[in-house]
Amino acid sequence: EVQLVESGGGLVQPGGSLRLSCAASAFSLNNYWMHWVRQAPGKGLVWVSCMNGDGSIKHYADSVKGRFTVSRDNAKNTMYLQMNNLRAEDTAIYYCIRGAGYILDVWGQGTTVTVSS
Amino acid sequence: DIVMTQSPDSLAVSLGERATINCKSSQSLLSTSNNQNYLAWHQQKPGQPPKLLISWASTRESGVPDRFSGSGSGTDFTLIISSLQAEDVAVYYCQQHFSEPITFGQGTRLEIK
């Protein structure tokens, strides 16, 4: 069964850093675009970042550009989101999603990030 | 960026009745190269991650009941649930997969009347 499992969320102070992980099973990250989407408490869905199959193309939302970096480890079939200089407005559930291009076809369960002092 | 606007924000429909959700994009999602509309619909049930229902404006994902249908072209799209079931209570989001940044509508909350 195709599955995505996120981890690495938690409570962090403003200005701090976190690295989220997304472990994929039953398919290879090499063959798909992969995306991060976040959802603030009680709010809608907001796309954050994506990366193509070979990692040569990466895109970021303006709100996280320069602070977040997406990467992958093919040997571990895992994608990462390094989040630096975190702000209160980054508080959200972060979902890892497999993409058929920009069609978001398999969603993980999400990991919660809380930025607060 | 392409702005996606859904209507209504919330909707209450009786069991067995039809539910209609609209989505409008700020620019056309119809590609002239392949004549496809780059519009998807996602369903998010309470406490769960979203789930893809429909892509290319009208193509249902495998396993999605046929009471769900999508239509529209260009800038105006519709999701119809032909006969509402209790398990359809959810927030529904449209999403353009035409270009980055990917953008979503604000969501439509569907409840039972």
PDB file of C-alpha atoms in Angstrom, chain A residues 35 37 39 42-47 50 59-62 65 95 100-110, chain B residues 1 40 42 44 47-52 55-56 61 93 95-106 109:
ATOM      1  CA  HIS A  35       4.946  18.364  -2.103  1.00  0.00           C
ATOM      2  CA  VAL A  37       1.162  21.563   2.194  1.00  0.00           C
ATOM      3  CA  GLN A  39      -2.908  23.799   7.414  1.00  0.00           C
ATOM      4  CA  GLY A  42      -8.998  25.779  11.842  1.00  0.00           C
ATOM      5  CA  LYS A  43      -7.852  27.144   8.495  1.00  0.00           C
ATOM      6  CA  GLY A  44      -7.553  25.988   4.890  1.00  0.00           C
ATOM      7  CA  LEU A  45      -4.827  24.326   2.883  1.00  0.00           C
ATOM      8  CA  VAL A  46      -1.728  26.229   1.817  1.00  0.00           C
ATOM      9  CA  TRP A  47       0.927  24.830  -0.504  1.00  0.00           C
ATOM     10  CA  CYS A  50       7.649  20.882  -3.983  1.00  0.00           C
ATOM     11  CA  HIS A  59       9.695  25.515  -5.749  1.00  0.00           C
ATOM     12  CA  TYR A  60       8.694  27.410  -2.628  1.00  0.00           C
ATOM     13  CA  ALA A  61       5.816  29.604  -1.542  1.00  0.00           C
ATOM     14  CA  ASP A  62       6.850  33.230  -1.102  1.00  0.00           C
ATOM     15  CA  LYS A  65      11.315  31.259   0.537  1.00  0.00           C
ATOM     16  CA  TYR A  95       1.349  17.304   5.131  1.00  0.00           C
ATOM     17  CA  ALA A 100       1.489  13.332 -10.274  1.00  0.00           C
ATOM     18  CA  GLY A 101       2.992  16.596 -11.357  1.00  0.00           C
ATOM     19  CA  TYR A 102       0.946  19.123  -9.477  1.00  0.00           C
ATOM     20  CA  ILE A 103      -1.954  16.711  -8.851  1.00  0.00           C
ATOM     21  CA  LEU A 104      -1.734  15.903  -5.139  1.00  0.00           C
ATOM     22  CA  ASP A 105      -2.728  12.252  -5.211  1.00  0.00           C
ATOM     23  CA  VAL A 106      -1.558  10.634  -1.944  1.00  0.00           C
ATOM     24  CA  TRP A 107      -1.519  12.537   1.358  1.00  0.00           C
ATOM     25  CA  GLY A 108       0.297  11.623   4.542  1.00  0.00           C
ATOM     26  CA  GLN A 109      -1.339  11.929   7.964  1.00  0.00           C
ATOM     27  CA  GLY A 110       0.566  15.094   8.781  1.00  0.00           C
TER      28      GLY A 110
ATOM     29  CA  ASP B   1      -0.625  33.576  -8.568  1.00  0.00           C
ATOM     30  CA  ALA B  40      -8.748  19.022  -8.734  1.00  0.00           C
ATOM     31  CA  HIS B  42     -10.111  17.238  -2.405  1.00  0.00           C
ATOM     32  CA  GLN B  44     -11.203  16.520   4.104  1.00  0.00           C
ATOM     33  CA  GLY B  47      -9.720  14.898  11.936  1.00  0.00           C
ATOM     34  CA  GLN B  48      -8.332  13.401   8.727  1.00  0.00           C
ATOM     35  CA  PRO B  49      -5.917  14.519   6.020  1.00  0.00           C
ATOM     36  CA  PRO B  50      -7.394  15.576   2.700  1.00  0.00           C
ATOM     37  CA  LYS B  51      -8.092  13.005   0.032  1.00  0.00           C
ATOM     38  CA  LEU B  52      -8.027  13.527  -3.727  1.00  0.00           C
ATOM     39  CA  SER B  55      -8.500  15.662 -11.095  1.00  0.00           C
ATOM     40  CA  TRP B  56      -8.580  17.124 -14.611  1.00  0.00           C
ATOM     41  CA  GLU B  61      -9.948   8.771  -8.543  1.00  0.00           C
ATOM     42  CA  TYR B  93     -11.341  22.153  -1.524  1.00  0.00           C
ATOM     43  CA  GLN B  95      -7.066  23.142  -6.231  1.00  0.00           C
ATOM     44  CA  GLN B  96      -5.481  24.268  -9.472  1.00  0.00           C
ATOM     45  CA  HIS B  97      -2.728  22.007 -10.778  1.00  0.00           C
ATOM     46  CA  PHE B  98      -1.994  24.280 -13.739  1.00  0.00           C
ATOM     47  CA  SER B  99       1.033  26.129 -12.415  1.00  0.00           C
ATOM     48  CA  GLU B 100       3.103  26.817  -9.333  1.00  0.00           C
ATOM     49  CA  PRO B 101       2.443  28.103  -6.838  1.00  0.00           C
ATOM     50  CA  ILE B 102      -0.290  25.535  -6.392  1.00  0.00           C
ATOM     51  CA  THR B 103      -3.323  27.262  -4.927  1.00  0.00           C
ATOM     52  CA  PHE B 104      -6.476  26.087  -3.184  1.00  0.00           C
ATOM     53  CA  GLY B 105      -9.914  27.499  -2.711  1.00  0.00           C
ATOM     54  CA  GLN B 106     -10.804  28.525   0.835  1.00  0.00           C
ATOM     55  CA  ARG B 109     -17.970  23.012   4.662  1.00  0.00           C
TER      56      ARG B 109
END
